[in-house]
Short mmCIF file of C-alpha atoms and ligand atoms in Angstrom, two decimals:
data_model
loop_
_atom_site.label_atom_id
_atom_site.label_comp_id
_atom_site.label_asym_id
_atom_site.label_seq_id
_atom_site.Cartn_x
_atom_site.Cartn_y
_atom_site.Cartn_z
CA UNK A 1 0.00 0.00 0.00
CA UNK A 2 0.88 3.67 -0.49
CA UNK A 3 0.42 5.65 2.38
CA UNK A 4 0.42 9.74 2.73
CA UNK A 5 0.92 10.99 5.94
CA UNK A 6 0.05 15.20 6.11
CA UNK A 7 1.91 17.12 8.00
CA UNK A 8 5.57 18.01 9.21
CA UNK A 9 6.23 17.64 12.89
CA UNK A 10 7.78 15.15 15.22
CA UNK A 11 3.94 13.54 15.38
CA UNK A 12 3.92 12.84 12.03
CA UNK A 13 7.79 11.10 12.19
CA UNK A 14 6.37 9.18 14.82
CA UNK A 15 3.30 8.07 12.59
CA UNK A 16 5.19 7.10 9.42
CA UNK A 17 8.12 5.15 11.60
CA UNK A 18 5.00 3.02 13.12
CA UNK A 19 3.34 2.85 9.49
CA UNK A 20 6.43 1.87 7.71
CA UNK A 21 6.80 -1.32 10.17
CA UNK A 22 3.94 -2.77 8.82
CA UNK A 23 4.62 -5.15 5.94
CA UNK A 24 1.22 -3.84 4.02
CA UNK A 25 3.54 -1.03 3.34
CA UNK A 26 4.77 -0.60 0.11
CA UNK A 27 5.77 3.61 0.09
CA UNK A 28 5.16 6.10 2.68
CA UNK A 29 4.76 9.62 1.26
CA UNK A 30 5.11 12.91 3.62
CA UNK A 31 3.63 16.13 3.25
CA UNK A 32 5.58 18.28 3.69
CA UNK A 33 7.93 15.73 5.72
CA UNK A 34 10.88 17.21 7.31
CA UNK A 35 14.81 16.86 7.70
CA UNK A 36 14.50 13.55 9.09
CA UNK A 37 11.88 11.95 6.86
CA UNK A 38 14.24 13.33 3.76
CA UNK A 39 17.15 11.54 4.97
CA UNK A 40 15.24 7.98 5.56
CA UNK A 41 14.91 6.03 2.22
CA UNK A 42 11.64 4.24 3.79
CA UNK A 43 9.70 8.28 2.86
CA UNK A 44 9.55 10.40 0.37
CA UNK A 45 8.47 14.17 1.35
CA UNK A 46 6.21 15.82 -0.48
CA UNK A 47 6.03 19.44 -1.20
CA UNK A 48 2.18 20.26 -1.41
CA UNK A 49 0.23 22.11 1.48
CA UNK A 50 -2.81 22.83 -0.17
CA UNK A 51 -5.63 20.66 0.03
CA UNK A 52 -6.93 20.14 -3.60
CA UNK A 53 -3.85 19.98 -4.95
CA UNK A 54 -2.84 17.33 -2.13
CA UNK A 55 -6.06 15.43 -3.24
CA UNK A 56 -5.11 15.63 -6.83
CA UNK A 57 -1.83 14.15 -6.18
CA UNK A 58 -3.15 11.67 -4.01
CA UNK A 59 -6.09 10.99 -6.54
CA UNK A 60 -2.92 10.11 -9.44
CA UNK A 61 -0.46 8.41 -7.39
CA UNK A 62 -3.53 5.74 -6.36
CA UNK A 63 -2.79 6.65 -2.50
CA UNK A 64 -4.47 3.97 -0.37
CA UNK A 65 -4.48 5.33 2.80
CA UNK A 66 -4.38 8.94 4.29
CA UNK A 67 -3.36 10.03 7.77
CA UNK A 68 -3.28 13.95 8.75
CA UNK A 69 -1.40 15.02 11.65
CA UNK A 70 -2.36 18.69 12.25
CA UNK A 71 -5.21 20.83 12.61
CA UNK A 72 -5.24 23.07 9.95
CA UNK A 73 -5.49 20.93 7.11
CA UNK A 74 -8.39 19.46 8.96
CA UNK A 75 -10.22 22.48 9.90
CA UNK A 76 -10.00 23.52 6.23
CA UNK A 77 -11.50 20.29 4.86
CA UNK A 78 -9.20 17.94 3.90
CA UNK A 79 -10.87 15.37 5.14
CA UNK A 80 -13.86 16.18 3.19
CA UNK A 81 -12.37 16.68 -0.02
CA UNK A 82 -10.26 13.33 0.18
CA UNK A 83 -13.84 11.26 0.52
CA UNK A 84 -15.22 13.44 -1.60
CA UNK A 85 -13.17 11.58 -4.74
CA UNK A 86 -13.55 8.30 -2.45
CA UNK A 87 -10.25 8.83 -0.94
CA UNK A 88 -9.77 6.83 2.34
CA UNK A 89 -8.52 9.03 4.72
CA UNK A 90 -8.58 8.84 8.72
CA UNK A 91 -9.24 11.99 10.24
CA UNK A 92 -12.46 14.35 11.13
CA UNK A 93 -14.70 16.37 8.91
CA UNK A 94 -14.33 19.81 8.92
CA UNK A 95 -17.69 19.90 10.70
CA UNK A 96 -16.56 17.92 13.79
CA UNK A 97 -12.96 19.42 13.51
CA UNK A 98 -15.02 22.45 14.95
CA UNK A 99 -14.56 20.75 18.72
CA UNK A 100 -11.09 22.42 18.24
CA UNK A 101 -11.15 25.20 15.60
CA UNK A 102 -13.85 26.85 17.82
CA UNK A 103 -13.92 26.82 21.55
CA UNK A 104 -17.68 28.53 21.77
CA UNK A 105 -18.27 25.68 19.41
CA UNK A 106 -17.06 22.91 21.46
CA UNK A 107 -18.03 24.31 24.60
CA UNK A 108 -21.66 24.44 23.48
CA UNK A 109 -21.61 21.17 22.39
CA UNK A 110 -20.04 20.07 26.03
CA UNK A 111 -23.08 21.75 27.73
CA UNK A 112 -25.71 20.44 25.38
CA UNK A 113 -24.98 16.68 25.88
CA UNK A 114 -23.84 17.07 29.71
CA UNK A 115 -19.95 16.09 29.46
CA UNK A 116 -17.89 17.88 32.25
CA UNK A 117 -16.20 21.18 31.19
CA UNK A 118 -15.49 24.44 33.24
CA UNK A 119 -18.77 27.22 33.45
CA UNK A 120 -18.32 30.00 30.77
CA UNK A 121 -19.90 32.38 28.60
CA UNK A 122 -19.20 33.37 25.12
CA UNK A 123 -18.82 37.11 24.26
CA UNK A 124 -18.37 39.01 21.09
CA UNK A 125 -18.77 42.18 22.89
CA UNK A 126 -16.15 43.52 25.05
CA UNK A 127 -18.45 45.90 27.37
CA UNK A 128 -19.89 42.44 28.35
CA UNK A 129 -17.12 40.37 28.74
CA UNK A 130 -15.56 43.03 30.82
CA UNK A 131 -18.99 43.12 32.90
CA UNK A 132 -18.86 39.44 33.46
CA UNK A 133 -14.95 39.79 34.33
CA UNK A 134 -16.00 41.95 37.53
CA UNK A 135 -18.58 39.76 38.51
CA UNK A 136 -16.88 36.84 38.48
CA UNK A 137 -13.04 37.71 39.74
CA UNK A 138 -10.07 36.31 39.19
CA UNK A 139 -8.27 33.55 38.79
CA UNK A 140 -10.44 33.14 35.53
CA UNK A 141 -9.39 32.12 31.96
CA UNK A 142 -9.88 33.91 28.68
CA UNK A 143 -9.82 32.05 25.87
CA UNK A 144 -9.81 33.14 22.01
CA UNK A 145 -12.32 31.43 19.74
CA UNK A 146 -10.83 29.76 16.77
CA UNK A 147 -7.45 28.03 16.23
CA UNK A 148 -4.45 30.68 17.51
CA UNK A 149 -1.61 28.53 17.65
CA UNK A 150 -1.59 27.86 21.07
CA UNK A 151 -1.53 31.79 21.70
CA UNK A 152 -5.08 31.78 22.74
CA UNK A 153 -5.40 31.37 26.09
CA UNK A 154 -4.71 33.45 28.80
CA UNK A 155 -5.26 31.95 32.11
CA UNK A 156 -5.59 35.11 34.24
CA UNK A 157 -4.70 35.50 37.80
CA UNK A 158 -5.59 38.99 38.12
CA UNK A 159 -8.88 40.35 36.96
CA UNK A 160 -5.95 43.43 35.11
CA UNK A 161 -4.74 40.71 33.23
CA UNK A 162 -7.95 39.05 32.23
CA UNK A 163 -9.41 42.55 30.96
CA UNK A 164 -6.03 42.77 29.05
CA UNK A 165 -6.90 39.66 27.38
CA UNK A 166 -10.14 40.52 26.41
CA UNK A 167 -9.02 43.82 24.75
CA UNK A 168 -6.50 41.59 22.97
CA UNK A 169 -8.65 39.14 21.50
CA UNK A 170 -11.83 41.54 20.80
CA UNK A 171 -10.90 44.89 20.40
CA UNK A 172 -7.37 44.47 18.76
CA UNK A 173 -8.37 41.45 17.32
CA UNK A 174 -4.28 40.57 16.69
CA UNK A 175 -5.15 37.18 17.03
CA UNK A 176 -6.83 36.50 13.75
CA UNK A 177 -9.37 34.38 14.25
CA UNK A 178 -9.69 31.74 11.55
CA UNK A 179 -12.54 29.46 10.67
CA UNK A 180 -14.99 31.50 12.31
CA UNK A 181 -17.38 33.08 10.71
CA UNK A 182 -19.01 36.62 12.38
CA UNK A 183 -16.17 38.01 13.77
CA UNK A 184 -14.14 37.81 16.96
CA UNK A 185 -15.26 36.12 19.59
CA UNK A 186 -13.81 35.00 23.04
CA UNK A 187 -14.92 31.95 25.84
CA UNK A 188 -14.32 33.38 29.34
CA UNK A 189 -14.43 30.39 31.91
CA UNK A 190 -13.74 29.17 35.59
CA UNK A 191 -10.82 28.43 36.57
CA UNK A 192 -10.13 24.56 37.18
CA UNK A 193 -6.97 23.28 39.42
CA UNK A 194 -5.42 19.79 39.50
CA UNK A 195 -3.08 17.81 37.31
CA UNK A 196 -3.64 17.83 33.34
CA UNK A 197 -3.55 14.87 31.33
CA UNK A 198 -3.96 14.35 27.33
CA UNK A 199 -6.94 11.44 26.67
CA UNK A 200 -6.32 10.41 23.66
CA UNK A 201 -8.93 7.99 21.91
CA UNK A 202 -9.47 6.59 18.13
CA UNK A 203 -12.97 7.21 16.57
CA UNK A 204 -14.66 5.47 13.59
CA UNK A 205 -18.09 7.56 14.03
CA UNK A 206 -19.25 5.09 16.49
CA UNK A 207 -16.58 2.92 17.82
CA UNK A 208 -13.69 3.99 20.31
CA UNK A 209 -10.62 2.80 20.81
CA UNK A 210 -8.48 4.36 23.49
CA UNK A 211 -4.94 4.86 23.35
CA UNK A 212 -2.07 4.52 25.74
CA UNK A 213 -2.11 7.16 28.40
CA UNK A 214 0.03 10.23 28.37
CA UNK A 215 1.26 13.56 29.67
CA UNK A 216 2.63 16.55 28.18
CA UNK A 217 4.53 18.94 29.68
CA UNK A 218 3.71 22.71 28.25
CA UNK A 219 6.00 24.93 30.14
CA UNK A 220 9.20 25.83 29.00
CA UNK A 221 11.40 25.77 31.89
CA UNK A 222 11.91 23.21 34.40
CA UNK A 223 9.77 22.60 37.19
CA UNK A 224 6.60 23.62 34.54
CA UNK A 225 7.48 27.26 34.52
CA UNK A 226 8.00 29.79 31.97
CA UNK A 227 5.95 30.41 29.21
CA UNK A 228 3.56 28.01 27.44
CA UNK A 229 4.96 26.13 24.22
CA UNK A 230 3.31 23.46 21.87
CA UNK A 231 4.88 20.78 24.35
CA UNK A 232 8.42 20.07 25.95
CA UNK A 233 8.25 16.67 26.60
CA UNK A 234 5.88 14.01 27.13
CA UNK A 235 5.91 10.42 28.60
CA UNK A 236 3.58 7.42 28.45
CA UNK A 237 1.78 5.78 30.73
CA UNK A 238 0.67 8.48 32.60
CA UNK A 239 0.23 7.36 36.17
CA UNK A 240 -2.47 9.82 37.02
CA UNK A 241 -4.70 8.58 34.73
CA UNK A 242 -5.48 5.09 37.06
CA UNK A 243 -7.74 2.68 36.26
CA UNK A 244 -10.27 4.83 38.11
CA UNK A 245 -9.60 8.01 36.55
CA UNK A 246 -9.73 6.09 32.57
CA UNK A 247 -13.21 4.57 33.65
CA UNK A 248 -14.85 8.13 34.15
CA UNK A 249 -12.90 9.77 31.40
CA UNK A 250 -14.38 7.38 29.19
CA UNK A 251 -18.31 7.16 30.34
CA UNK A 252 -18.07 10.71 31.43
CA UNK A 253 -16.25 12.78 28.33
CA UNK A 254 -15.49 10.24 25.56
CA UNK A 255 -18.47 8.06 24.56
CA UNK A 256 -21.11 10.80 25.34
CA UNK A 257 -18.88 13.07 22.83
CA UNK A 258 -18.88 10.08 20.16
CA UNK A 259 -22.62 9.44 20.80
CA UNK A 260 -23.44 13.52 21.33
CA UNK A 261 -21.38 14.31 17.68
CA UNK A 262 -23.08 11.31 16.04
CA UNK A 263 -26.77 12.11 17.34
CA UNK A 264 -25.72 15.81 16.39
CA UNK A 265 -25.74 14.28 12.46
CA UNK A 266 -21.63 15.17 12.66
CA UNK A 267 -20.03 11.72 13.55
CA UNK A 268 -16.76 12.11 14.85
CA UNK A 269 -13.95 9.71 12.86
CA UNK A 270 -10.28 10.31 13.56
CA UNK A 271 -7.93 11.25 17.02
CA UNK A 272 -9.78 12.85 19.12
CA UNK A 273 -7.99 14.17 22.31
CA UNK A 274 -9.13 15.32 25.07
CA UNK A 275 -7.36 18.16 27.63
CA UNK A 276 -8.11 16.52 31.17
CA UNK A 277 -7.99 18.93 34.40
CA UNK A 278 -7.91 15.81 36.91
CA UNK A 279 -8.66 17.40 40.61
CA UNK A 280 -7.84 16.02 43.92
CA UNK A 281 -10.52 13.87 43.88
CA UNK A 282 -9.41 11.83 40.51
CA UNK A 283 -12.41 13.41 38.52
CA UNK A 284 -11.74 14.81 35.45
CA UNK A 285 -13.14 17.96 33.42
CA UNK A 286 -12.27 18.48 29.89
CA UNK A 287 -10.24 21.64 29.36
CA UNK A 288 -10.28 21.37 25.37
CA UNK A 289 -10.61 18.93 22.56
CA UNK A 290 -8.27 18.27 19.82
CA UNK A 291 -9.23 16.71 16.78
CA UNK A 292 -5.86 15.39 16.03
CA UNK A 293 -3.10 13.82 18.03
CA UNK A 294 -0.69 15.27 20.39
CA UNK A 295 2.79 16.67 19.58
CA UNK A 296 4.69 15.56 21.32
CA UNK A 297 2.51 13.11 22.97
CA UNK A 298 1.91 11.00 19.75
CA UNK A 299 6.19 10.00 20.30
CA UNK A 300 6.22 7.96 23.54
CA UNK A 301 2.78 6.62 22.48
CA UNK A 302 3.73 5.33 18.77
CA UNK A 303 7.22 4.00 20.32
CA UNK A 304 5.09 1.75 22.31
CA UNK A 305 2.77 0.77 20.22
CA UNK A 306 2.93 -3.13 18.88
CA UNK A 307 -0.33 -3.43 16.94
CA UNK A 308 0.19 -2.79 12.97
CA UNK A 309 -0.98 0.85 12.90
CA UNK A 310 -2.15 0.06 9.22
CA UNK A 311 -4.31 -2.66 9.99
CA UNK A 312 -5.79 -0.32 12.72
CA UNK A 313 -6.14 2.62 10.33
CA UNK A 314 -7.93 0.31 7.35
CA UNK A 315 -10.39 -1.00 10.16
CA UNK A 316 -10.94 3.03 11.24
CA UNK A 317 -11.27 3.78 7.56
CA UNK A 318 -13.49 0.76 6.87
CA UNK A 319 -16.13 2.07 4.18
CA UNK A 320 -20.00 2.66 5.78
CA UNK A 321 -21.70 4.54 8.24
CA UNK A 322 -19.47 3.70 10.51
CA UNK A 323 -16.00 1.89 10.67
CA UNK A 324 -15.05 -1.68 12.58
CA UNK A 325 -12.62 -0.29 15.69
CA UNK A 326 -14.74 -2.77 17.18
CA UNK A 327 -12.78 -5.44 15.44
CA UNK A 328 -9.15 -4.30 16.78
CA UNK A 329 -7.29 -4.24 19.66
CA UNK A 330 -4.30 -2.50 20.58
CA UNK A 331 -1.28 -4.20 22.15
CA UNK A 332 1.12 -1.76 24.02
CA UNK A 333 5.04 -2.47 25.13
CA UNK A 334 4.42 -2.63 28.65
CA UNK A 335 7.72 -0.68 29.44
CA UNK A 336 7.67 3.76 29.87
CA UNK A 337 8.28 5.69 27.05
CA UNK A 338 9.51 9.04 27.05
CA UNK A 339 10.32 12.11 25.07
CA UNK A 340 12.10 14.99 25.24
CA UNK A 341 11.96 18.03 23.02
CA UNK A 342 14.97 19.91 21.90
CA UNK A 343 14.09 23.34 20.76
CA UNK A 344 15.71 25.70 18.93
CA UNK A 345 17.49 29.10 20.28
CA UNK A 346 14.49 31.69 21.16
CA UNK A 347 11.59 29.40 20.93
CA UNK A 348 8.50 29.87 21.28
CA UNK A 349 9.09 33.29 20.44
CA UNK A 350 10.98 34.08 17.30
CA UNK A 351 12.96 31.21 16.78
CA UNK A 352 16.58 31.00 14.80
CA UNK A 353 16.51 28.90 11.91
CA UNK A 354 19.48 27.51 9.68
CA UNK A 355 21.53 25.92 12.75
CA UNK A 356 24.02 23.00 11.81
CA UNK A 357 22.34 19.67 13.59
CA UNK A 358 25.67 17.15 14.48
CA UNK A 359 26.33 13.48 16.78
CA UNK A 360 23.25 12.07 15.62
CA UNK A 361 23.02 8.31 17.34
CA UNK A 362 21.34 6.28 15.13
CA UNK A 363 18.12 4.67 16.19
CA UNK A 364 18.01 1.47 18.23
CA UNK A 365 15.01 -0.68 19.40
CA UNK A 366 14.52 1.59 22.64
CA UNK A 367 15.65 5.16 21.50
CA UNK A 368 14.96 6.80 18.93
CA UNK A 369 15.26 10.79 17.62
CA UNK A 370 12.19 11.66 15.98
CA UNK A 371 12.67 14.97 13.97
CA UNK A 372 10.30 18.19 13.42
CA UNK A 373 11.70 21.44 12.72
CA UNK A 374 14.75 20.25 10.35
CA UNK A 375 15.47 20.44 7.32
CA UNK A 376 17.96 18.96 4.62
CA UNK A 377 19.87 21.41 2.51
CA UNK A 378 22.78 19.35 0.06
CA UNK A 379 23.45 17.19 2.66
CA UNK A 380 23.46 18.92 5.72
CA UNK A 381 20.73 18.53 8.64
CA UNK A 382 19.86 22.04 10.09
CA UNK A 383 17.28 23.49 12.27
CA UNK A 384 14.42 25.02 10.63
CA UNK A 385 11.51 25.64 13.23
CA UNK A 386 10.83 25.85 17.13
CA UNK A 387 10.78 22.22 18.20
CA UNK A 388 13.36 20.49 16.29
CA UNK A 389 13.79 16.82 17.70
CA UNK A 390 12.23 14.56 19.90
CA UNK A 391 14.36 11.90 21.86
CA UNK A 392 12.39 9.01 22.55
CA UNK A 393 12.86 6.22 25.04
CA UNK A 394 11.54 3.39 26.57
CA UNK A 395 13.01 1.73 29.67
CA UNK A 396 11.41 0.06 32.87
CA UNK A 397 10.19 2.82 34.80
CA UNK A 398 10.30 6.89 33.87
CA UNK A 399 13.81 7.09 36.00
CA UNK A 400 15.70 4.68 33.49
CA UNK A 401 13.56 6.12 30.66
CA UNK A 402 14.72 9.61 32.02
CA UNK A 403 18.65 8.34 32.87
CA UNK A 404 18.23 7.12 29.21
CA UNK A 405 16.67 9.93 27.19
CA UNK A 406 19.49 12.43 28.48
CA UNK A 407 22.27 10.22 27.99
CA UNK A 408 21.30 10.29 24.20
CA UNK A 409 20.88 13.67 24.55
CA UNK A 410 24.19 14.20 25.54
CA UNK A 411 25.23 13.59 22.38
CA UNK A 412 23.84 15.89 19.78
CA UNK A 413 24.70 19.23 19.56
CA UNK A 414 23.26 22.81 17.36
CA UNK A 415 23.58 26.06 18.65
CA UNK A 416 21.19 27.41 21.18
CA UNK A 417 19.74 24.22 21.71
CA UNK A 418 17.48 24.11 24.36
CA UNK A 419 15.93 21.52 26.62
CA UNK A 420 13.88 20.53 30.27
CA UNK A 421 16.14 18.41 32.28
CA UNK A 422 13.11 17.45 34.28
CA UNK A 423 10.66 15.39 31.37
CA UNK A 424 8.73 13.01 33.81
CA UNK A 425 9.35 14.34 37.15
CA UNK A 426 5.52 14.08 38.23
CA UNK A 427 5.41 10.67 37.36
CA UNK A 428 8.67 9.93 39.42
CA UNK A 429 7.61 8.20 42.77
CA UNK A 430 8.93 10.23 45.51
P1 AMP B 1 -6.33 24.89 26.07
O1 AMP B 1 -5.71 25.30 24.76
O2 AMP B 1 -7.78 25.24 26.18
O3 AMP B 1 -6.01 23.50 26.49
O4 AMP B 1 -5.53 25.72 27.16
C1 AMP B 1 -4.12 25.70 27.25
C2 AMP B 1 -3.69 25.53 28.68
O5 AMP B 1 -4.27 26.53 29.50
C3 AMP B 1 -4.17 24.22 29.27
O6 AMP B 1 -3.30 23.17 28.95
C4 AMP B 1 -4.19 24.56 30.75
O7 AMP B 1 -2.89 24.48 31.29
C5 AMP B 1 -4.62 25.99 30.76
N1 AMP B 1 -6.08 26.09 30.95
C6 AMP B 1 -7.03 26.11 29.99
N2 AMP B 1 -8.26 26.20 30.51
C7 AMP B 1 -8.11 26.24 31.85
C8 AMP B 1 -9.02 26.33 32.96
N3 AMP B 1 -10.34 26.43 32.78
N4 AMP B 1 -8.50 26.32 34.19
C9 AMP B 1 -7.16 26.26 34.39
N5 AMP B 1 -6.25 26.18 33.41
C10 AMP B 1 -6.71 26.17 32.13
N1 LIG B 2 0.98 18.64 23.28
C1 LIG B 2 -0.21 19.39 23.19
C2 LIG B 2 -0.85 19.40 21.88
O1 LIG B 2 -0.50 18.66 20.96
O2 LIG B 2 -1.78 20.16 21.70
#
């Protein structure tokens, strides 16, 4: 089979390495691909972003199976257009890829059918969302409707800085608000403590299959401070997420989203993740959905994966109203996995690009350097975006897998490399 995986990142390295073990593989095809996908004979990157032209391609090279990483593409239709021309493709409409390219969308739909979420109101009118600031204090969290890049929200511990946000995302309206149509809008909601986790299921538009368990970590710095990035590090399982915790994450958020989406006449086929606030009490509240898998969650939970991700995928894709998930189970390597992002100098701001990337290891059954922002130029790896490599591990427990990830670390060298020394420290037992 020829597969074409969409996207660029680390998460989509992770999903062609698991695709390409499968021996229903004949080609793997990445768009765009990256630095490491160009230098691994098994892929050949593609240089098409836009969707009909991506479907065209796909259309003449007889692509069997399709597999998007990222948001965008989805929330601008891809996966319509590819079954459109009876394409299979795995992935969500661009109707249900609204549970993440609109928060006042999703958070709607959360109320409607009864799934746990924080109170909030939507606003497109910044005398009233100030109004309801006052009244309701801080801490409080302002949140941009539509996809912002992870820029969006703006969890406010003064009431100054939520009424800052507001006048950022309305009145300014800097943030651009894509896919969403009548202007500017923002979510303002309560504030939720505990631990986060990311709940990451399959969906066939009626079946769900869950993944492994995982944890990101979002903060920059060590000890989860500094400012918030697309993800430092992330580790599977994710010991916070017990039995207990899974059971109610599950009845509570998952299948009444499947069941709410499909009774809504949008069934929901593709990764769906959920943004868990856990409390002290182990019950969770959804903080967001995704429509897509995490970065760099997806790493740790491909590198322990066993199942043949094709098989899975074809069974997903499985023409009908609905596909056969039902059929499939998912085998996972029992050991820890763990990733940690190296970043380029200044990320997340402005980020340098064009950085020589040198000491390599090469892969080996427990460790392996999945790459994102790189790129190949004549030869020569360099750094080309914020987050350029992931090192994954698995060992026995998250202090080998952490004792193991930095050794490899060690290593490789570009300037102004950056790093967390700390991936996994809250699921360390003291
Ligand atoms: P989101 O993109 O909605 O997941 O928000 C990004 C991050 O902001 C989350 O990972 C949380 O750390 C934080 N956050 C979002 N919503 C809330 C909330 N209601 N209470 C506390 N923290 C939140
Ligand atoms: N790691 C968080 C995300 O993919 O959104």
């Amino acid at each position: 089979m020829k597969i074409l995986v969409i996207g660029g990142g680390g998460r989509e390295h992770a999903l062609a390495w698991k695709l390409a073990q499968s021996p229903k593989t004949h080609k793997i095809y990445i768009a765009p691909g990256n630095g490491g996908t160009a230098l691994d004979c098994q892929f050949e990157n593609i240089n098409i972003t836009d969707v009909q032209e991506l479907r065209s391609w796909a259309t003449t090279q007889k692509i069997a199976l399709t597999v998007v990483g990222p948001e965008v593409p989805l929330a601008a239709g891809i996966v319509d257009e590819f079954r459109n021309h009876d394409l299979r493709i795995f992935g969500p409409s661009k109707a249900a890829a609204q549970l993440e390219s609109s928060k006042a969308f999703s958070k709607a739909f959360m109320k409607r059918h009864g799934i746990p979420t924080a109170d909030y109101e939507t606003f497109s009118d910044p005398v009233a969302a100030h109004a309801y600031i006052d009244l309701k204090g801080a801490p409080i969290v302002v949140k941009a409707d539509g996809l912002a890049a992870g820029k969006g929200v703006v969890v406010a511990l003064t009431a100054a800085q939520a009424h800052e946000a507001v006048d950022f995302m309305l009145i300014d309206n800097t943030l651009g608000v894509s896919y969403n149509q009548g202007g500017a809008r923002v979510v303002i909601e309560e504030f939720l403590s505990g631990e986060e986790a990311s709940f990451i299921v399959m969906a066939d538009g009626k079946n769900v299959l869950p993944l492994a368990t995982s944890q990101d970590h979002k903060r920059l710095l060590n000890g989860d401070l500094g400012p918030n990035t697309g993800g430092m590090g992330a580790y599977s399982p994710a010991p916070i997420v017990t039995p207990d915790v899974h059971a109610r994450a599950m009845r509570e958020i998952i299948l009444p989203t499947i069941r709410g989406m499909e009774k809504d006449g949008i069934p929901f086929t593709g990764f769906l993740y959920a943004g868990l606030m856990i409390d002290a009490h182990g019950h969770p509240k959804t903080l967001e959905f995704n429509c897509r898998l995490g970065d760099p969650e997806t790493q740790p939970i491909m590198i322990r994966l066993k199942t043949d991700l094709v098989d899975v995928l074809m069974a997903a894709t499985e023409p009908g109203s609905h596909g056969k998930l039902d059929e499939v189970e998912l085998q996972w390597d029992r050991r820890t996995a763990l990733g940690v992002v190296l970043a380029a100098h200044g990320y997340p701001l402005a980020h340098r690009k064009g950085d020589a990337i040198m000491g390599l290891p090469k892969d080996t059954e427990d460790a392996v350097v999945f790459h994102a922002g790189t790129s190949l130029n004549a030869g020569v790896l360099s750094t080309s975006g914020g987050r350029v490599l992931c090192v994954t591990v698995l060992a026995d427990n998250v202090r080998l897998a952490q004792q193991r990830a930095y050794e490899v670390i060690l290593g490789i060298r570009f300037d102004g490399m950056q790093y967390r020394n700390d991936i996994g420290h809250r699921a360390v037992k003291n």
